[in-house]
Coordinates of C-alpha atoms in Angstrom, one line a residue:
X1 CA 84.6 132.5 94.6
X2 CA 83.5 131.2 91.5
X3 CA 84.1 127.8 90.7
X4 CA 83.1 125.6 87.5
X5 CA 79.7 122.8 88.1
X6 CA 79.8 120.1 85.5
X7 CA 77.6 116.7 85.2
X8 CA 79.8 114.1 83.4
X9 CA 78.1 110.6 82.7
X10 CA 80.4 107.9 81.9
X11 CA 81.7 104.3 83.2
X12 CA 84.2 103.8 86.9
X13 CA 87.6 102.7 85.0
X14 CA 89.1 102.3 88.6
X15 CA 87.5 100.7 91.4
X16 CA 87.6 103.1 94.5
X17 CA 90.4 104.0 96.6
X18 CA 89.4 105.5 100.0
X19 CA 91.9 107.3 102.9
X20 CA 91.9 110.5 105.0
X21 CA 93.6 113.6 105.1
X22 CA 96.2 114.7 108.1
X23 CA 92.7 115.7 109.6
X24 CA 91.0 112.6 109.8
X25 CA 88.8 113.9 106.9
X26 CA 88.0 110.6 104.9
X27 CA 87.7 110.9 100.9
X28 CA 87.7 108.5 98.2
X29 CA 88.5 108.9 94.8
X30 CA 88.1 106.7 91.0
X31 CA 88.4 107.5 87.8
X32 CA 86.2 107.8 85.2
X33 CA 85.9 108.0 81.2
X34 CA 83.2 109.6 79.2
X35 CA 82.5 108.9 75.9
X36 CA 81.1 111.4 73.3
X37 CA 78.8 110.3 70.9
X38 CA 76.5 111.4 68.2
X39 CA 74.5 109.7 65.8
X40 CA 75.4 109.7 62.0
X41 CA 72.1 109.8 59.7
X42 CA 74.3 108.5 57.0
X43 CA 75.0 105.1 58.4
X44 CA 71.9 105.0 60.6
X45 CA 73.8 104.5 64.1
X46 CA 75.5 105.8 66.6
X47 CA 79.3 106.7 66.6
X48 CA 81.5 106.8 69.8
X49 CA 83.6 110.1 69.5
X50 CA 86.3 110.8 72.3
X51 CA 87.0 109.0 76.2
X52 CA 88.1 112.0 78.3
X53 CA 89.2 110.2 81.9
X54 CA 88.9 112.4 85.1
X55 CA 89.9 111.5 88.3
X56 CA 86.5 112.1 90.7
X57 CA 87.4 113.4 94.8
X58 CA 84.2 112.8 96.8
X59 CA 84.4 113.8 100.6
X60 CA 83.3 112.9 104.2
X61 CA 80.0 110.9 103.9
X62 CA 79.6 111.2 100.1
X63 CA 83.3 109.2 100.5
X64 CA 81.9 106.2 102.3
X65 CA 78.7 105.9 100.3
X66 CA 80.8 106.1 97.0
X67 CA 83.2 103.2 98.3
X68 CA 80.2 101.0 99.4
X69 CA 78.3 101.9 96.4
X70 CA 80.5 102.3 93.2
X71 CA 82.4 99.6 91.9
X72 CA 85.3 98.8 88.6
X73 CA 82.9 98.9 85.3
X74 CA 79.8 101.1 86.7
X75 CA 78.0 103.4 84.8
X76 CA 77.5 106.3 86.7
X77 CA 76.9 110.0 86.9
X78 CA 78.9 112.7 88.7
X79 CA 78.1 116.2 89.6
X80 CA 80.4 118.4 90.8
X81 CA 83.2 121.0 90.7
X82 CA 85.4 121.2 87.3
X83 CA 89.2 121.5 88.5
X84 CA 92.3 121.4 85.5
X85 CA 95.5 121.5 87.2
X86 CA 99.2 122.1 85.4
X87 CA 101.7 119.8 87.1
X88 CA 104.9 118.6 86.8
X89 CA 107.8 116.2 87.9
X90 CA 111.4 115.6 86.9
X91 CA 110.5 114.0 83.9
X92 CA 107.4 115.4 83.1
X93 CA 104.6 117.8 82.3
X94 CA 100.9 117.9 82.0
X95 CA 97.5 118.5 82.8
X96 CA 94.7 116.6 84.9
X97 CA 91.1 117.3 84.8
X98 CA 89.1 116.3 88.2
X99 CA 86.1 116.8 89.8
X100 CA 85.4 117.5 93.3
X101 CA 81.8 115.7 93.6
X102 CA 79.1 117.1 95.2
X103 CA 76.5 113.8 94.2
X104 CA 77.5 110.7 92.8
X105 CA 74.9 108.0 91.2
X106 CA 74.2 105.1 89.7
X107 CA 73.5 106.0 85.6
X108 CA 69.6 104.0 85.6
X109 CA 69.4 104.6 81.8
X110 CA 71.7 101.6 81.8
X111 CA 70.5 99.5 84.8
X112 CA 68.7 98.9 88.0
X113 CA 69.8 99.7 91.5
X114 CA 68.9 99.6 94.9
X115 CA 68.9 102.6 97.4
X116 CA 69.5 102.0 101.4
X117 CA 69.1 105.1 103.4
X118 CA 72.9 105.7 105.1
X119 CA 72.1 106.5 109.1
X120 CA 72.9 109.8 109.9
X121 CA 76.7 111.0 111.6
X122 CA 77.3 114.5 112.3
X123 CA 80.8 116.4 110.4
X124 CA 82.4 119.2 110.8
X125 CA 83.3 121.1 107.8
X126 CA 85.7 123.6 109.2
X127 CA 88.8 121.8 107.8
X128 CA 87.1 121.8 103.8
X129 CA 89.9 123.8 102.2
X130 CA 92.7 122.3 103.9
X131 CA 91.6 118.4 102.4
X132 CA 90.9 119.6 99.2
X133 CA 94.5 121.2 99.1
X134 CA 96.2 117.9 101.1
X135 CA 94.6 115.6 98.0
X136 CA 95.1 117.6 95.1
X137 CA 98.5 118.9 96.1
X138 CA 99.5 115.0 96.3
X139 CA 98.0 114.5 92.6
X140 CA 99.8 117.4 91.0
X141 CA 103.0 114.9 89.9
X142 CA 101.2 112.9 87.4
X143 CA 100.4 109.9 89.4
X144 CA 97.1 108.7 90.8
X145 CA 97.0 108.5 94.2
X146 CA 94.5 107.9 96.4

């Protein structure tokens, strides 16, 4: 299966929203915007292009250390799996863009942070494709939803 990695560095625009799957699987999710920029020799700065906003989907433990860690207003950086979805309601159309994060950090270009080791809990992962399915499936209309 091949699937899309992407790194997206940007700013939380939603403080995080954490819940489980049928399963018990926990997750969280947050949104994010990422600005392009470039810097224009004519004017001797640097010019903010387009925000793209993508909802992030972290998992399990990566779930309650995001939740603990990230908060509204953040810079951070996201790694992860690139997922564009058509959906559609009664009213509407459209597209989403999320990620399904594999690591999720604090940006340190723009600020300091302090790192506490999480104890260790064992998971099982034999349930993976059923969460990913139960959270996106419920995202599909448009709406965000936890």
């Amino acid at each position: 299966m091949n699937q899309t990695s992407i790194t997206l560095v940007g700013n939380a625009v939603t403080d995080v929203t954490v819940g489980a799957t049928p399963n018990g699987i926990e997750y969280s999710t947050f949104r994010l915007a990422t600005t392009t920029r470039r810097f224009d020799r004519g004017v001797g700065q640097w010019i903010d292009g387009d925000t793209s906003y993508v909802r992030i989907t972290c998992w399990r433990k990566l779930a309650r250390h995001v939740a603990e860690s990230i908060t509204k207003g953040d810079p951070v950086i996201v790694a992860g799996a690139l997922k564009v979805r058509e959906w559609a309601n009664e009213d509407r159309r459209g597209i989403s863009v999320e990620v399904d994060a594999t690591s999720v950090g604090h940006d340190l270009a723009r600020g300091v942070s302090a790192f506490t080791r999480a104890a260790k809990r064992e998971h099982s992962s034999e349930l993976e494709s059923q969460e990913v399915d139960f959270v996106h499936a419920e995202s599909n209309d448009g709406r965000e939803v936890a």
